[in-house]
Short mmCIF file of N, CA and C in Angstrom, two decimals:
data_model
loop_
_atom_site.label_atom_id
_atom_site.label_comp_id
_atom_site.label_asym_id
_atom_site.label_seq_id
_atom_site.Cartn_x
_atom_site.Cartn_y
_atom_site.Cartn_z
N MET B 1 65.29 -119.69 141.80
CA MET B 1 64.54 -119.58 143.03
C MET B 1 65.43 -120.05 144.18
N SER B 2 65.19 -119.49 145.36
CA SER B 2 65.93 -119.87 146.56
C SER B 2 65.07 -120.75 147.45
N TYR B 3 65.71 -121.73 148.07
CA TYR B 3 65.04 -122.65 148.98
C TYR B 3 65.79 -122.67 150.30
N ALA B 4 65.07 -122.54 151.40
CA ALA B 4 65.68 -122.64 152.74
C ALA B 4 65.64 -124.10 153.15
N LEU B 5 66.80 -124.62 153.54
CA LEU B 5 66.89 -126.01 153.96
C LEU B 5 66.60 -126.15 155.44
N ASP B 6 65.86 -127.17 155.79
CA ASP B 6 65.58 -127.48 157.17
C ASP B 6 66.79 -128.21 157.78
N THR B 7 67.00 -128.04 159.06
CA THR B 7 68.11 -128.71 159.74
C THR B 7 68.03 -130.22 159.60
N ASN B 8 66.82 -130.77 159.55
CA ASN B 8 66.68 -132.22 159.38
C ASN B 8 67.27 -132.70 158.06
N VAL B 9 67.18 -131.90 157.02
CA VAL B 9 67.78 -132.27 155.74
C VAL B 9 69.30 -132.34 155.88
N LEU B 10 69.87 -131.38 156.60
CA LEU B 10 71.31 -131.39 156.81
C LEU B 10 71.73 -132.60 157.64
N ALA B 11 71.00 -132.86 158.72
CA ALA B 11 71.35 -133.99 159.59
C ALA B 11 71.24 -135.32 158.85
N ARG B 12 70.18 -135.49 158.08
CA ARG B 12 70.00 -136.75 157.36
C ARG B 12 71.04 -136.92 156.26
N SER B 13 71.53 -135.82 155.73
CA SER B 13 72.51 -135.91 154.65
C SER B 13 73.86 -136.43 155.15
N ILE B 14 74.12 -136.34 156.45
CA ILE B 14 75.38 -136.86 156.97
C ILE B 14 75.19 -138.17 157.75
N GLU B 15 73.96 -138.56 158.00
CA GLU B 15 73.67 -139.79 158.74
C GLU B 15 73.36 -140.91 157.75
N GLU B 16 74.41 -141.54 157.25
CA GLU B 16 74.28 -142.52 156.17
C GLU B 16 73.36 -143.69 156.49
N ALA B 17 73.24 -144.07 157.75
CA ALA B 17 72.40 -145.22 158.12
C ALA B 17 70.92 -144.85 158.21
N HIS B 18 70.59 -143.60 158.19
CA HIS B 18 69.19 -143.18 158.34
C HIS B 18 68.41 -143.48 157.06
N PRO B 19 67.16 -143.96 157.19
CA PRO B 19 66.35 -144.27 156.00
C PRO B 19 66.12 -143.07 155.07
N MET B 20 66.21 -141.86 155.60
CA MET B 20 65.97 -140.66 154.78
C MET B 20 67.26 -140.06 154.21
N HIS B 21 68.39 -140.74 154.43
CA HIS B 21 69.68 -140.22 153.96
C HIS B 21 69.67 -140.00 152.44
N GLY B 22 69.29 -141.01 151.71
CA GLY B 22 69.29 -140.91 150.25
C GLY B 22 68.37 -139.81 149.75
N MET B 23 67.21 -139.70 150.36
CA MET B 23 66.25 -138.67 149.94
C MET B 23 66.80 -137.27 150.23
N ALA B 24 67.43 -137.09 151.39
CA ALA B 24 67.99 -135.78 151.74
C ALA B 24 69.09 -135.40 150.75
N ARG B 25 69.98 -136.34 150.45
CA ARG B 25 71.06 -136.07 149.51
C ARG B 25 70.51 -135.79 148.11
N HIS B 26 69.54 -136.59 147.69
CA HIS B 26 68.95 -136.41 146.36
C HIS B 26 68.28 -135.03 146.25
N ALA B 27 67.56 -134.64 147.29
CA ALA B 27 66.86 -133.35 147.25
C ALA B 27 67.84 -132.19 147.09
N THR B 28 68.91 -132.18 147.89
CA THR B 28 69.86 -131.07 147.79
C THR B 28 70.65 -131.14 146.49
N ASP B 29 71.05 -132.33 146.09
CA ASP B 29 71.78 -132.48 144.82
C ASP B 29 70.92 -132.02 143.65
N SER B 30 69.65 -132.36 143.69
CA SER B 30 68.72 -131.99 142.61
C SER B 30 68.55 -130.47 142.52
N LEU B 31 68.37 -129.82 143.68
CA LEU B 31 68.24 -128.36 143.67
C LEU B 31 69.46 -127.72 143.04
N LEU B 32 70.63 -128.14 143.49
CA LEU B 32 71.86 -127.54 143.00
C LEU B 32 72.08 -127.85 141.52
N ALA B 33 71.75 -129.07 141.10
CA ALA B 33 71.93 -129.46 139.70
C ALA B 33 71.03 -128.64 138.77
N HIS B 34 69.89 -128.18 139.28
CA HIS B 34 68.96 -127.38 138.48
C HIS B 34 69.21 -125.87 138.63
N GLY B 35 70.35 -125.53 139.22
CA GLY B 35 70.72 -124.12 139.32
C GLY B 35 69.97 -123.35 140.38
N GLU B 36 69.30 -124.05 141.28
CA GLU B 36 68.57 -123.38 142.35
C GLU B 36 69.54 -123.02 143.47
N THR B 37 69.13 -122.10 144.31
CA THR B 37 69.94 -121.70 145.45
C THR B 37 69.38 -122.37 146.70
N ALA B 38 70.19 -123.17 147.35
CA ALA B 38 69.81 -123.83 148.60
C ALA B 38 70.44 -123.03 149.73
N CYS B 39 69.60 -122.47 150.59
CA CYS B 39 70.06 -121.57 151.65
C CYS B 39 70.02 -122.25 153.01
N ILE B 40 71.02 -121.91 153.82
CA ILE B 40 71.01 -122.29 155.22
C ILE B 40 71.22 -121.04 156.04
N PHE B 41 70.87 -121.12 157.29
CA PHE B 41 70.98 -120.00 158.20
C PHE B 41 71.86 -120.41 159.38
N PRO B 42 72.44 -119.46 160.08
CA PRO B 42 73.24 -119.83 161.24
C PRO B 42 72.49 -120.76 162.19
N GLN B 43 71.19 -120.55 162.36
CA GLN B 43 70.40 -121.42 163.23
C GLN B 43 70.50 -122.88 162.79
N ASN B 44 70.52 -123.14 161.48
CA ASN B 44 70.69 -124.51 160.99
C ASN B 44 72.01 -125.10 161.46
N LEU B 45 73.04 -124.28 161.47
CA LEU B 45 74.36 -124.76 161.88
C LEU B 45 74.42 -125.01 163.38
N TYR B 46 73.77 -124.15 164.17
CA TYR B 46 73.72 -124.38 165.62
C TYR B 46 73.02 -125.71 165.89
N GLU B 47 71.86 -125.87 165.27
CA GLU B 47 71.07 -127.09 165.49
C GLU B 47 71.80 -128.33 164.97
N SER B 48 72.50 -128.20 163.86
CA SER B 48 73.25 -129.33 163.32
C SER B 48 74.35 -129.75 164.29
N TRP B 49 75.00 -128.79 164.91
CA TRP B 49 76.05 -129.11 165.89
C TRP B 49 75.43 -129.91 167.05
N LEU B 50 74.29 -129.43 167.52
CA LEU B 50 73.62 -130.10 168.63
C LEU B 50 73.28 -131.55 168.28
N ILE B 51 72.67 -131.76 167.13
CA ILE B 51 72.26 -133.10 166.69
C ILE B 51 73.48 -133.98 166.46
N ALA B 52 74.47 -133.45 165.78
CA ALA B 52 75.64 -134.26 165.41
C ALA B 52 76.47 -134.67 166.62
N THR B 53 76.61 -133.79 167.60
CA THR B 53 77.48 -134.10 168.75
C THR B 53 76.74 -134.78 169.89
N ARG B 54 75.42 -134.81 169.84
CA ARG B 54 74.65 -135.49 170.89
C ARG B 54 74.90 -136.99 170.79
N PRO B 55 75.04 -137.69 171.91
CA PRO B 55 75.26 -139.13 171.88
C PRO B 55 74.14 -139.88 171.15
N VAL B 56 74.49 -140.97 170.52
CA VAL B 56 73.52 -141.79 169.79
C VAL B 56 72.39 -142.23 170.71
N GLU B 57 72.73 -142.57 171.97
CA GLU B 57 71.72 -143.02 172.93
C GLU B 57 70.69 -141.93 173.23
N GLN B 58 71.02 -140.69 172.92
CA GLN B 58 70.11 -139.57 173.15
C GLN B 58 69.59 -139.01 171.83
N ASN B 59 69.47 -139.89 170.83
CA ASN B 59 68.92 -139.52 169.53
C ASN B 59 69.80 -138.55 168.74
N GLY B 60 71.11 -138.65 168.96
CA GLY B 60 72.05 -137.82 168.20
C GLY B 60 72.87 -138.68 167.25
N LEU B 61 73.87 -138.08 166.64
CA LEU B 61 74.72 -138.80 165.71
C LEU B 61 76.02 -139.30 166.35
N GLY B 62 76.35 -138.78 167.53
CA GLY B 62 77.54 -139.23 168.24
C GLY B 62 78.86 -138.84 167.59
N LEU B 63 78.87 -137.76 166.82
CA LEU B 63 80.10 -137.32 166.17
C LEU B 63 80.94 -136.48 167.12
N THR B 64 82.22 -136.43 166.87
CA THR B 64 83.10 -135.57 167.67
C THR B 64 82.94 -134.12 167.21
N PRO B 65 83.35 -133.17 168.05
CA PRO B 65 83.32 -131.78 167.61
C PRO B 65 84.13 -131.57 166.32
N SER B 66 85.25 -132.24 166.19
CA SER B 66 86.07 -132.09 164.98
C SER B 66 85.34 -132.61 163.74
N GLU B 67 84.73 -133.78 163.85
CA GLU B 67 83.96 -134.33 162.73
C GLU B 67 82.80 -133.41 162.36
N THR B 68 82.15 -132.89 163.38
CA THR B 68 81.00 -132.01 163.16
C THR B 68 81.44 -130.72 162.49
N GLU B 69 82.55 -130.16 162.93
CA GLU B 69 83.05 -128.92 162.32
C GLU B 69 83.33 -129.12 160.83
N THR B 70 83.85 -130.27 160.47
CA THR B 70 84.10 -130.58 159.06
C THR B 70 82.79 -130.55 158.27
N HIS B 71 81.74 -131.14 158.82
CA HIS B 71 80.44 -131.12 158.13
C HIS B 71 79.88 -129.70 158.02
N LEU B 72 80.01 -128.91 159.08
CA LEU B 72 79.49 -127.55 159.03
C LEU B 72 80.23 -126.72 157.98
N GLN B 73 81.52 -126.91 157.89
CA GLN B 73 82.30 -126.20 156.87
C GLN B 73 81.83 -126.60 155.47
N GLU B 74 81.53 -127.87 155.29
CA GLU B 74 81.06 -128.35 154.00
C GLU B 74 79.68 -127.75 153.67
N PHE B 75 78.79 -127.71 154.67
CA PHE B 75 77.47 -127.09 154.45
C PHE B 75 77.64 -125.64 154.03
N ALA B 76 78.49 -124.90 154.72
CA ALA B 76 78.69 -123.48 154.42
C ALA B 76 79.34 -123.28 153.05
N ARG B 77 80.10 -124.27 152.60
CA ARG B 77 80.73 -124.18 151.28
C ARG B 77 79.72 -124.48 150.17
N ILE B 78 78.89 -125.47 150.38
CA ILE B 78 77.97 -125.93 149.34
C ILE B 78 76.72 -125.05 149.24
N PHE B 79 76.18 -124.67 150.38
CA PHE B 79 74.92 -123.94 150.42
C PHE B 79 75.17 -122.46 150.70
N SER B 80 74.21 -121.63 150.35
CA SER B 80 74.33 -120.20 150.62
C SER B 80 74.01 -119.94 152.08
N LEU B 81 75.01 -119.49 152.82
CA LEU B 81 74.82 -119.18 154.23
C LEU B 81 74.28 -117.76 154.33
N MET B 82 73.04 -117.66 154.76
CA MET B 82 72.39 -116.36 154.85
C MET B 82 72.91 -115.62 156.07
N LYS B 83 72.81 -114.33 156.02
CA LYS B 83 73.36 -113.48 157.08
C LYS B 83 72.49 -113.48 158.33
N ASP B 84 73.17 -113.35 159.40
CA ASP B 84 72.59 -113.14 160.72
C ASP B 84 73.43 -112.01 161.29
N VAL B 85 73.25 -111.66 162.51
CA VAL B 85 74.16 -110.70 163.11
C VAL B 85 75.53 -111.36 163.07
N ALA B 86 76.44 -110.78 162.36
CA ALA B 86 77.72 -111.41 162.03
C ALA B 86 78.46 -111.98 163.23
N THR B 87 78.45 -111.29 164.32
CA THR B 87 79.27 -111.73 165.45
C THR B 87 78.68 -112.93 166.19
N ILE B 88 77.39 -113.18 166.06
CA ILE B 88 76.77 -114.28 166.81
C ILE B 88 77.36 -115.62 166.40
N TYR B 89 77.35 -115.94 165.12
CA TYR B 89 77.85 -117.23 164.67
C TYR B 89 79.34 -117.36 164.95
N ALA B 90 80.10 -116.34 164.66
CA ALA B 90 81.55 -116.40 164.86
C ALA B 90 81.88 -116.66 166.33
N GLU B 91 81.19 -115.98 167.23
CA GLU B 91 81.46 -116.16 168.67
C GLU B 91 81.02 -117.56 169.12
N TRP B 92 79.84 -117.99 168.69
CA TRP B 92 79.34 -119.33 169.05
C TRP B 92 80.30 -120.40 168.55
N LYS B 93 80.70 -120.32 167.29
CA LYS B 93 81.60 -121.32 166.70
C LYS B 93 82.94 -121.34 167.44
N SER B 94 83.44 -120.19 167.78
CA SER B 94 84.69 -120.11 168.52
C SER B 94 84.58 -120.81 169.87
N LEU B 95 83.48 -120.57 170.57
CA LEU B 95 83.29 -121.16 171.89
C LEU B 95 83.12 -122.68 171.83
N VAL B 96 82.25 -123.17 170.94
CA VAL B 96 82.03 -124.62 170.91
C VAL B 96 83.26 -125.36 170.40
N SER B 97 84.01 -124.74 169.51
CA SER B 97 85.24 -125.37 169.03
C SER B 97 86.33 -125.34 170.09
N GLN B 98 86.52 -124.19 170.71
CA GLN B 98 87.57 -124.03 171.72
C GLN B 98 87.36 -124.98 172.90
N TYR B 99 86.12 -125.14 173.33
CA TYR B 99 85.84 -125.95 174.51
C TYR B 99 85.29 -127.33 174.18
N SER B 100 85.28 -127.71 172.89
CA SER B 100 84.76 -129.02 172.45
C SER B 100 83.40 -129.31 173.06
N VAL B 101 82.52 -128.35 172.97
CA VAL B 101 81.17 -128.49 173.52
C VAL B 101 80.40 -129.49 172.68
N ILE B 102 79.68 -130.38 173.34
CA ILE B 102 78.92 -131.40 172.62
C ILE B 102 77.45 -131.39 173.06
N GLY B 103 76.61 -131.93 172.20
CA GLY B 103 75.21 -132.14 172.53
C GLY B 103 74.45 -130.88 172.89
N LYS B 104 73.51 -131.04 173.82
CA LYS B 104 72.61 -129.96 174.19
C LYS B 104 73.32 -128.71 174.70
N ASN B 105 74.47 -128.89 175.30
CA ASN B 105 75.20 -127.73 175.83
C ASN B 105 75.59 -126.74 174.74
N ALA B 106 75.68 -127.20 173.50
CA ALA B 106 76.04 -126.30 172.41
C ALA B 106 74.88 -125.40 172.01
N HIS B 107 73.71 -125.66 172.57
CA HIS B 107 72.51 -124.91 172.21
C HIS B 107 71.82 -124.36 173.46
N ALA B 108 72.52 -124.39 174.58
CA ALA B 108 71.93 -123.98 175.85
C ALA B 108 71.68 -122.48 175.88
N HIS B 109 70.67 -122.12 176.63
CA HIS B 109 70.35 -120.71 176.83
C HIS B 109 70.68 -120.36 178.27
N ALA B 110 71.23 -119.20 178.46
CA ALA B 110 71.50 -118.75 179.82
C ALA B 110 70.18 -118.44 180.49
N SER B 111 70.05 -118.79 181.72
CA SER B 111 68.81 -118.49 182.43
C SER B 111 68.76 -117.00 182.77
N SER B 112 67.57 -116.49 182.83
CA SER B 112 67.39 -115.08 183.17
C SER B 112 67.62 -114.87 184.65
N PRO B 113 68.18 -113.73 185.01
CA PRO B 113 68.34 -113.46 186.45
C PRO B 113 66.98 -113.32 187.10
N PRO B 114 66.90 -113.67 188.40
CA PRO B 114 65.60 -113.57 189.10
C PRO B 114 65.09 -112.16 189.16
#
């Protein structure tokens, strides 16, 4: 069976000081140990970048873009990354990496023209 992971599970799995860290790690480890498929979507990775790079004072993890990229690569390696429009994730990742975008700006939406 396949299970879609929530972004909170990913965030808690890298936030060792969080009370839910152990539970998040146990849940994903258990799924994988039982041969289940744990799925993530590009949206999970966008949201994880936002949470991880947001300052601690703003309810984020305060990680650098480089540290965050390492975690995202690990998520994509361990879990099944489901398809989205292929170019969206590649372009987003290129932009946030190239410009070291952090926090909310990594998830910003362009405003509509008047």
